[in-house]
Coordinates of C-alpha atoms in Angstrom, one line a residue:
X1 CA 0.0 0.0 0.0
X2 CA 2.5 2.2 0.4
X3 CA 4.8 1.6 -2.1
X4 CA 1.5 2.4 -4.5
X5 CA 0.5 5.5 -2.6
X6 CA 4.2 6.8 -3.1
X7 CA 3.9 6.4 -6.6
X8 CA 0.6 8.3 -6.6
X9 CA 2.2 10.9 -5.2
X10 CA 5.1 11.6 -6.8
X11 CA 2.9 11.2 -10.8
X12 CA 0.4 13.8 -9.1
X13 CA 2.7 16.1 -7.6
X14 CA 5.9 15.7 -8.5
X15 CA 8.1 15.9 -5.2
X16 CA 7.6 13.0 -1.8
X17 CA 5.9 14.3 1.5
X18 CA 5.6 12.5 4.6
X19 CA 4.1 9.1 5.4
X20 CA 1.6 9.2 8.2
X21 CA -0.8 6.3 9.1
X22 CA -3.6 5.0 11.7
X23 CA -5.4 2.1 12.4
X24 CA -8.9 0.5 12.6
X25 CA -10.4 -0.7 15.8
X26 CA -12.2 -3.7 17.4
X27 CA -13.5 -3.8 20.8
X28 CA -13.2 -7.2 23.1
X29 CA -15.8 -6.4 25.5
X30 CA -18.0 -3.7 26.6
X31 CA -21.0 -3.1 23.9
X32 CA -23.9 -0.4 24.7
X33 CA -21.9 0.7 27.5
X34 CA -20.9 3.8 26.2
X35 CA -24.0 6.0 26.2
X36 CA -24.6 4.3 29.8
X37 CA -21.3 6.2 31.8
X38 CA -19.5 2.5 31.3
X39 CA -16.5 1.3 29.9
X40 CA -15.0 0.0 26.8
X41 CA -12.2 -1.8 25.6
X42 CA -11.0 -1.6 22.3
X43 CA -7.9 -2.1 20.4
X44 CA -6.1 -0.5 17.5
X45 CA -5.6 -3.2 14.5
X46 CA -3.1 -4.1 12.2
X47 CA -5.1 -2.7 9.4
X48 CA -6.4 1.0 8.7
X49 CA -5.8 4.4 6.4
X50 CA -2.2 5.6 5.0
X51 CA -1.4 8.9 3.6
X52 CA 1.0 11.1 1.9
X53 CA 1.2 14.9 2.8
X54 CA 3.3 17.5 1.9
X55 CA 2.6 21.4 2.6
X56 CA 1.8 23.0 -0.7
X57 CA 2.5 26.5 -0.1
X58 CA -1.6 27.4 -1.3
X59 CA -4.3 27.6 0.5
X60 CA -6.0 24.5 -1.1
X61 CA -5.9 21.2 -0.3
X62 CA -5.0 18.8 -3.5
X63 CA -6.5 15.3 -2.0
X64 CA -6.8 12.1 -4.3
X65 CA -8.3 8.4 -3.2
X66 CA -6.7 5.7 -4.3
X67 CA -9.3 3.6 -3.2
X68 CA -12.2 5.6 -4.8
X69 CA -9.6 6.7 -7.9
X70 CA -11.0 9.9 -7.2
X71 CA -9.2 13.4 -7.0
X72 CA -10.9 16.6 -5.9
X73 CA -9.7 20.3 -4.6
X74 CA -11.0 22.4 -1.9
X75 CA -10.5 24.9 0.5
X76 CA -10.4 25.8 4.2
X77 CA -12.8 28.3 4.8
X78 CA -16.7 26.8 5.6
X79 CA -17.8 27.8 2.4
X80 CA -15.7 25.4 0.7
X81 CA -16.5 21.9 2.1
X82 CA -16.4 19.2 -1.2
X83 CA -19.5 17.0 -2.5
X84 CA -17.6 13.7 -1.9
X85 CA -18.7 11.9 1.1
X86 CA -14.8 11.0 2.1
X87 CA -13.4 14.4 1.2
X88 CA -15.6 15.7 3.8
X89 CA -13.9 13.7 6.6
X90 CA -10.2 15.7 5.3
X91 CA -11.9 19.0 5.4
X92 CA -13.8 18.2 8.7
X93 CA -10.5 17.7 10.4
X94 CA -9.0 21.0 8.6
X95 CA -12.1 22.9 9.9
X96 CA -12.1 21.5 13.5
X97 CA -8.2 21.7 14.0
X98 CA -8.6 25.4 12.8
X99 CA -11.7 25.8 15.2
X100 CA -9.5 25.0 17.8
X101 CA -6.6 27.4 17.4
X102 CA -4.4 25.3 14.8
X103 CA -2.5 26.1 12.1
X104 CA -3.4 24.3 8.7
X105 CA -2.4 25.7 5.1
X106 CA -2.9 23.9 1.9
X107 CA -1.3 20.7 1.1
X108 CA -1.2 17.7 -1.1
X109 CA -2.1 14.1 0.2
X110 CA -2.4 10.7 -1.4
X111 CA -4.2 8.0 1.0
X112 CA -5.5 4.8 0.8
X113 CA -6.8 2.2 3.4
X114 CA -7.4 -2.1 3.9
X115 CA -9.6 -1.5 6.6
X116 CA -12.4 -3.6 5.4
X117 CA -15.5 -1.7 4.5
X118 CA -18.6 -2.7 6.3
X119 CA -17.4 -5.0 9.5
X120 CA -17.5 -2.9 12.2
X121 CA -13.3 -1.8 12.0
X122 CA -14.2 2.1 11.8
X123 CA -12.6 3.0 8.7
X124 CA -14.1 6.4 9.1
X125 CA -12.3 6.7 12.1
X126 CA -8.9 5.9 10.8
X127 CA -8.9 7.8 8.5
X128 CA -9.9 11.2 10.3
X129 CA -7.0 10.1 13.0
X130 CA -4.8 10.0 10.1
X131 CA -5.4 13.3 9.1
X132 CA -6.0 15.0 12.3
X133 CA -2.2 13.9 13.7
X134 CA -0.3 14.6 10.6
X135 CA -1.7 18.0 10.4
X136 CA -0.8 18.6 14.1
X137 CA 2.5 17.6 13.4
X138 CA 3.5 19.2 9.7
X139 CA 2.3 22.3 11.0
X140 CA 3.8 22.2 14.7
X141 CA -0.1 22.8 16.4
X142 CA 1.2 21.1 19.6
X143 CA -2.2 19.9 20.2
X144 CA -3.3 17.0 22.8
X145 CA -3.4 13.4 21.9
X146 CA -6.8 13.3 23.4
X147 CA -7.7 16.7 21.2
X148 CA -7.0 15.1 18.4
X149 CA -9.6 12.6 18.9
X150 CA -12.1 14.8 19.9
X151 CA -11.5 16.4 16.3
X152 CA -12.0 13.4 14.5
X153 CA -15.3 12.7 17.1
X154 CA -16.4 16.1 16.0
X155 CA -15.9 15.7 12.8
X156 CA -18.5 13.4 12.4
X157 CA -20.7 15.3 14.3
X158 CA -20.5 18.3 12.3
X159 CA -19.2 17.2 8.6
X160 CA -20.4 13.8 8.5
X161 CA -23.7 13.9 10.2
X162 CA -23.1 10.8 12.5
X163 CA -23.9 11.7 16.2
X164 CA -20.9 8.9 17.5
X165 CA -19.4 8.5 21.1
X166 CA -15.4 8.8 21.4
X167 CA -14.4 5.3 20.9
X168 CA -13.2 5.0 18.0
X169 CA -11.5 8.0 17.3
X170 CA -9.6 7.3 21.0
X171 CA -8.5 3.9 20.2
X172 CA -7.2 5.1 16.7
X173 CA -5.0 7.9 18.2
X174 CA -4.1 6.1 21.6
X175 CA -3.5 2.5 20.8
X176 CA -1.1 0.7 21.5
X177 CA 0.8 -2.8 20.1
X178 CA 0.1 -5.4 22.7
X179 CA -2.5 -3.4 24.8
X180 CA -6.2 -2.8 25.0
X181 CA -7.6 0.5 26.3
X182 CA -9.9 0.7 28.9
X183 CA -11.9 3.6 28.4
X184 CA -14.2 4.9 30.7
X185 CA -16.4 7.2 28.6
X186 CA -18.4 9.2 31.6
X187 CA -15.1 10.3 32.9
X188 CA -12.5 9.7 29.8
X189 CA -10.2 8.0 31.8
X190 CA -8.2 5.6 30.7
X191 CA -5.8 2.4 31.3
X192 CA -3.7 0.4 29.1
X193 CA -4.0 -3.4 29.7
X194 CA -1.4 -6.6 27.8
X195 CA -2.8 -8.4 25.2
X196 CA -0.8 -11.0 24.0
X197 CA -2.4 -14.1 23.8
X198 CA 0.4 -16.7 22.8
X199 CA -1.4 -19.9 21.7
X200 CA -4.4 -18.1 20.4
X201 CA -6.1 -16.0 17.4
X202 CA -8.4 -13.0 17.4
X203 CA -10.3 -13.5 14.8
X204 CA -13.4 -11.5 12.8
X205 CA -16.4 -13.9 11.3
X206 CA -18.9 -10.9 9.1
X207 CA -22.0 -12.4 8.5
X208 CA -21.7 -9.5 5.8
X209 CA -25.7 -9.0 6.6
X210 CA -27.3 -5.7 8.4
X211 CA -30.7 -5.7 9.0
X212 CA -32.8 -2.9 8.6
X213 CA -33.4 -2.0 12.5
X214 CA -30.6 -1.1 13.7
X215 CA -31.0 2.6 14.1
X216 CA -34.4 2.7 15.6
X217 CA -34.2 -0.3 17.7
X218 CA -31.0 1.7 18.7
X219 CA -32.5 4.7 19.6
X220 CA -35.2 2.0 21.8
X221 CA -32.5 0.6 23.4
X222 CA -31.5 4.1 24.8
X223 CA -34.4 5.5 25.7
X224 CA -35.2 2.0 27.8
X225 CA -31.8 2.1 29.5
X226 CA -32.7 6.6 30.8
X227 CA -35.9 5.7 32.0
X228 CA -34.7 2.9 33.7
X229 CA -32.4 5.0 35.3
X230 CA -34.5 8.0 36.2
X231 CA -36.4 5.4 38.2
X232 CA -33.2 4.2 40.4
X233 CA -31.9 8.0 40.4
X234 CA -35.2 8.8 42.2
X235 CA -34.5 6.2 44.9
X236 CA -30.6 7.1 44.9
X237 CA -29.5 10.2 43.5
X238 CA -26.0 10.1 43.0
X239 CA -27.1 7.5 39.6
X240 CA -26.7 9.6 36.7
X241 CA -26.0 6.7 34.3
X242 CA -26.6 3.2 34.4
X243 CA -23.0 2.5 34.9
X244 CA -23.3 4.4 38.5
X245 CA -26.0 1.3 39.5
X246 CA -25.7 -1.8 41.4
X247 CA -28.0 -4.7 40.1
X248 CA -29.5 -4.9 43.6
X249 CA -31.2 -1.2 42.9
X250 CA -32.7 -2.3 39.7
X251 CA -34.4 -4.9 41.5
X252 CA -35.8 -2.3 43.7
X253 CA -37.9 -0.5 40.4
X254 CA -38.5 -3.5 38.7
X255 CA -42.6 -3.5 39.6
X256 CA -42.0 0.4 38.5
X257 CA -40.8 -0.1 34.7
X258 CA -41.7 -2.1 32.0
X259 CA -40.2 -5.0 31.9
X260 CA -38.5 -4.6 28.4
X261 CA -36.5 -1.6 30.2
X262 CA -35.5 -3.7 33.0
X263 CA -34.0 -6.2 30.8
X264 CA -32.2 -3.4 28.7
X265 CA -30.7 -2.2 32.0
X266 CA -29.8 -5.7 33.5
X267 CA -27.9 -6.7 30.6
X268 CA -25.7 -3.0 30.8
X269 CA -25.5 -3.6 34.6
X270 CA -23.5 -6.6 34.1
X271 CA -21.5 -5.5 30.9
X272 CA -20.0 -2.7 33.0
X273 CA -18.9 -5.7 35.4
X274 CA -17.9 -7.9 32.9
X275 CA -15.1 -4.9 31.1
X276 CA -13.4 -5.0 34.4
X277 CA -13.4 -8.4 35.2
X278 CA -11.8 -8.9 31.7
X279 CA -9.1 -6.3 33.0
X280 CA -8.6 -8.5 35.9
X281 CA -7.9 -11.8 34.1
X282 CA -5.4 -10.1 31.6
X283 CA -3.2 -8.9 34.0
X284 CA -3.1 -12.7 35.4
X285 CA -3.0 -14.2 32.0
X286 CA -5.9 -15.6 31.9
X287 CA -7.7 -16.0 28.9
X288 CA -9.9 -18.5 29.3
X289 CA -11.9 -16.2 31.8
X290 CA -11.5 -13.7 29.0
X291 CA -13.3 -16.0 26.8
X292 CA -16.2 -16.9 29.0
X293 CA -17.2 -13.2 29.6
X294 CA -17.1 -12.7 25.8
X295 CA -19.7 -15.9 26.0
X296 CA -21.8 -14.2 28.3
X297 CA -21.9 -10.7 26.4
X298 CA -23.0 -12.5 23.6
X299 CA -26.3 -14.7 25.7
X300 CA -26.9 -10.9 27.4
X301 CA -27.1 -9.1 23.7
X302 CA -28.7 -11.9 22.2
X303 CA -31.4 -12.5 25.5
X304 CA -31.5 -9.2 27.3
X305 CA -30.7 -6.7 25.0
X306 CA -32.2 -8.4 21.9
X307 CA -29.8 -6.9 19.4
X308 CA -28.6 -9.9 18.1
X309 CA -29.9 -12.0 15.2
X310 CA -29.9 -15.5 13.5
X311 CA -26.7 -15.1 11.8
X312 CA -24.8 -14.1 14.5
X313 CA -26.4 -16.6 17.0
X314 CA -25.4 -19.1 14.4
X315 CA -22.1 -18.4 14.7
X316 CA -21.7 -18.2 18.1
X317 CA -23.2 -21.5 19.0
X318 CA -21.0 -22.9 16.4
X319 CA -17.6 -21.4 17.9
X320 CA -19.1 -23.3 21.5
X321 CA -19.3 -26.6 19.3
X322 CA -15.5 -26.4 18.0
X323 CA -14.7 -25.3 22.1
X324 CA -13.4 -21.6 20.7
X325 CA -12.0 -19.6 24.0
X326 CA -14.8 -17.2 23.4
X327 CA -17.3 -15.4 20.9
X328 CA -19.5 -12.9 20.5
X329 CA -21.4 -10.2 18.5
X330 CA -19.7 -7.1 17.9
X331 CA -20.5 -3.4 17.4
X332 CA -24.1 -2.5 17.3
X333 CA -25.7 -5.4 16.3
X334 CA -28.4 -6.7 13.5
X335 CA -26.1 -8.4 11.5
X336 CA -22.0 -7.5 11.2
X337 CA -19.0 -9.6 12.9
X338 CA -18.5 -11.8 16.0
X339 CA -15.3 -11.9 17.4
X340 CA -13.7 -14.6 18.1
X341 CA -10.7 -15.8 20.4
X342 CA -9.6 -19.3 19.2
X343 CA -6.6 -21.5 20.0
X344 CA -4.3 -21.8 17.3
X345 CA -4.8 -25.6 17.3
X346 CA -8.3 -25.3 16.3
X347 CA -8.8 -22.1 14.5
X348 CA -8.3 -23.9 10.7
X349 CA -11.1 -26.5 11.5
X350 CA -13.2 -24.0 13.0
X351 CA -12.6 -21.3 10.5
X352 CA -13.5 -24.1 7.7
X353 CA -16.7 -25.2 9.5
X354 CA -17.8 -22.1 9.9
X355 CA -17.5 -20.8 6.4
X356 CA -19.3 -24.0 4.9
X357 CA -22.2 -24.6 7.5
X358 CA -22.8 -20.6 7.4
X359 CA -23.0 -20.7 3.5
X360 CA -25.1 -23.8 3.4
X361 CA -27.4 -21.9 5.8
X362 CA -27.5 -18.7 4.7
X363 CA -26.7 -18.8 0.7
X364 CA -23.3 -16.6 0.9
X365 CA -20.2 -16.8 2.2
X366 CA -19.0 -14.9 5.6
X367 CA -15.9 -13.3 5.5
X368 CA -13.1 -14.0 7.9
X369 CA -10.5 -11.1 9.2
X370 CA -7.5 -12.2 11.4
X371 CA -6.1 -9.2 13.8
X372 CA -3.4 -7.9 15.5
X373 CA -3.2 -5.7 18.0
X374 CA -1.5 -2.9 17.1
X375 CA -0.5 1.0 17.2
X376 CA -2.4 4.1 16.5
X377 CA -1.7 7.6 14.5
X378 CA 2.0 7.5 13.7
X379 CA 4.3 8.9 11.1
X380 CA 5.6 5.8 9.3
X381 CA 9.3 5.7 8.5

């Protein structure tokens, strides 16, 4: 990929810039926890968005995607934000870092990406991480590593028109090779924790199906999970999310909210738990506890949460059969990947079984993504 974007450059523009990259994401555990005060964990991937930049001494930005084989201009004032739906995401970046003091003058880029499109890895993401630390760097803007994820965050906001939490963008800027993030997004603390699982594979199974749902059964989902906890905040004030409440207190409301909310709430409650016992068993080694949890995220978003669906329960019940260390569904839900954690002994079997009962079943193929844990934003030698 690089090796073609260089080229790229250098027929469009004539003289090399600088090499800057970030990554995807997946996230082990933690799933509707976000808009609930909790915690996530993801991970930056060995896959994501690289680009070429140089200053151009205009005040226009010269942009061309490989991927797209598409070139366009544009400038920085708010006037001048481009048609294309992924030249937005450049000029979101320019406009936000601007918004916040920076520095950014025209320049040139080439970029490109193997984050695959569709499964859940936050291309979008990547690609605005890219940008947003490059720019902070060619132009000396000095600006926070948790800044520049906000930009990207806002970005979508305000370019894009997706109303997203900070996940993604953090775990493109801040990841790290070997570690997984524990995020707490009431707070925005966060705590790196090893993942090196010797013996095993992370692997992504995409059903390559989304059903069409997801958005208001979303929107369900969080209005169930505020009004069951207005009804605990009543009883104990200091509960402004979920995250803040004990199971125990939910009991206490259940005759007082439907029951659908309780079960929205239940399933939260014991994701929250479930991030940190994670935590625990990593720094002990322990992945088979890992596993498990993963197992029981996937009953409580299939059971409680109800944002699972045939494909996905398919596969999980198939990684149980071929005893995989742990599956489930991730991102939103209705339809995508699972994520798997699978001992290397068993992944090929598993891996072939899956793709062959899950096209008999289902009339197409899944597709199957191994990753690596790996770092953020970076300027690539």
């Amino acid at each position: 990929m690089k090796e073609k974007i260089r080229e790229k450059f250098l027929k469009l523009y004539g003289k090399p810039g600088h090499v800057y990259a970030s990554a995807g994401r997946i996230n082990l555990i933690g799933e509707h926890t976000d808009y609930n005060g909790g915690y996530v964990f993801p991970g930056a991937i060995d896959c994501g968005i690289m680009a070429e930049i140089r200053p151009n001494g205009q005040d226009k930005v010269h942009a061309y995607s490989i991927d797209y084989d598409e070139y366009v201009e544009f400038g920085l004032e708010e006037d001048d934000k481009p048609v294309q739906p992924w030249a937005r995401y450049i000029f979101g970046v320019c406009r936000e870092t601007i918004k916040r003091g920076g520095k950014v003058e025209g320049f040139d880029t080439v970029f490109a990406g193997d984050v695959p499109l569709g499964a859940g890895l936050s291309s979008s993401a990547a690609l605005e991480s890219t940008f947003a630390f490059a720019l902070n760097e060619i132009f000396k803007n000095n600006i926070s590593k948790f800044d520049l994820a906000k930009i990207g965050q806002s970005t979508e906001h305000n370019y894009c028109g997706v109303n997203c939490g900070i996940m993604d963008q953090f775990a493109s800027i801040f990841g790290k090779k070997g570690s997984l993030i524990r995020l707490n997004c009431k707070t925005l603390e966060h705590k790196y924790f090893p993942f090196d699982p010797k013996g095993y594979k992370l692997v992504l199974i995409d059903s390559c199906v989304k059903h069409e749902l997801a958005s208001s059964a979303y929107n369900k989902r969080r209005a169930s999970c505020e009004n069951a906890c207005a009804a605990i905040k009543k009883r104990h004030p200091d509960v402004d999310f979920l995250s803040d409440a004990k199971r125990v207190w939910l009991e206490e409301v259940r005759e007082e909210i439907p029951e659908e909310d309780f079960l929205r709430a239940e399933y939260v409650i014991g994701e929250v738990q479930r991030v940190l016992d994670v935590c625990d068993a990593l720094e002990r080694g322990d992945y088979e506890t890992v596993g498990e949890m993963m197992y029981q995220t996937h009953f409580g978003l299939s059971r409680l949460y109800e944002v699972s669906c045939e494909e996905l329960d398919f596969l999980n019940k198939l990684a149980r059969k071929h005893d995989v260390t742990g599956s489930r569904v991730m991102g939103g839900g209705f339809g995508g990947c699972t994520i798997n954690l699978v001992k290397e002994e068993l992944y090929d079997d598993f891996i072939a079984d899956a793709k062959k009962k899950f096209a008999e079943k289902f009339g197409h193929d899944p597709k199957v993504y191994d990753v690596v844990i790996s770092d953020g934003a970076r300027m690539v030698e």
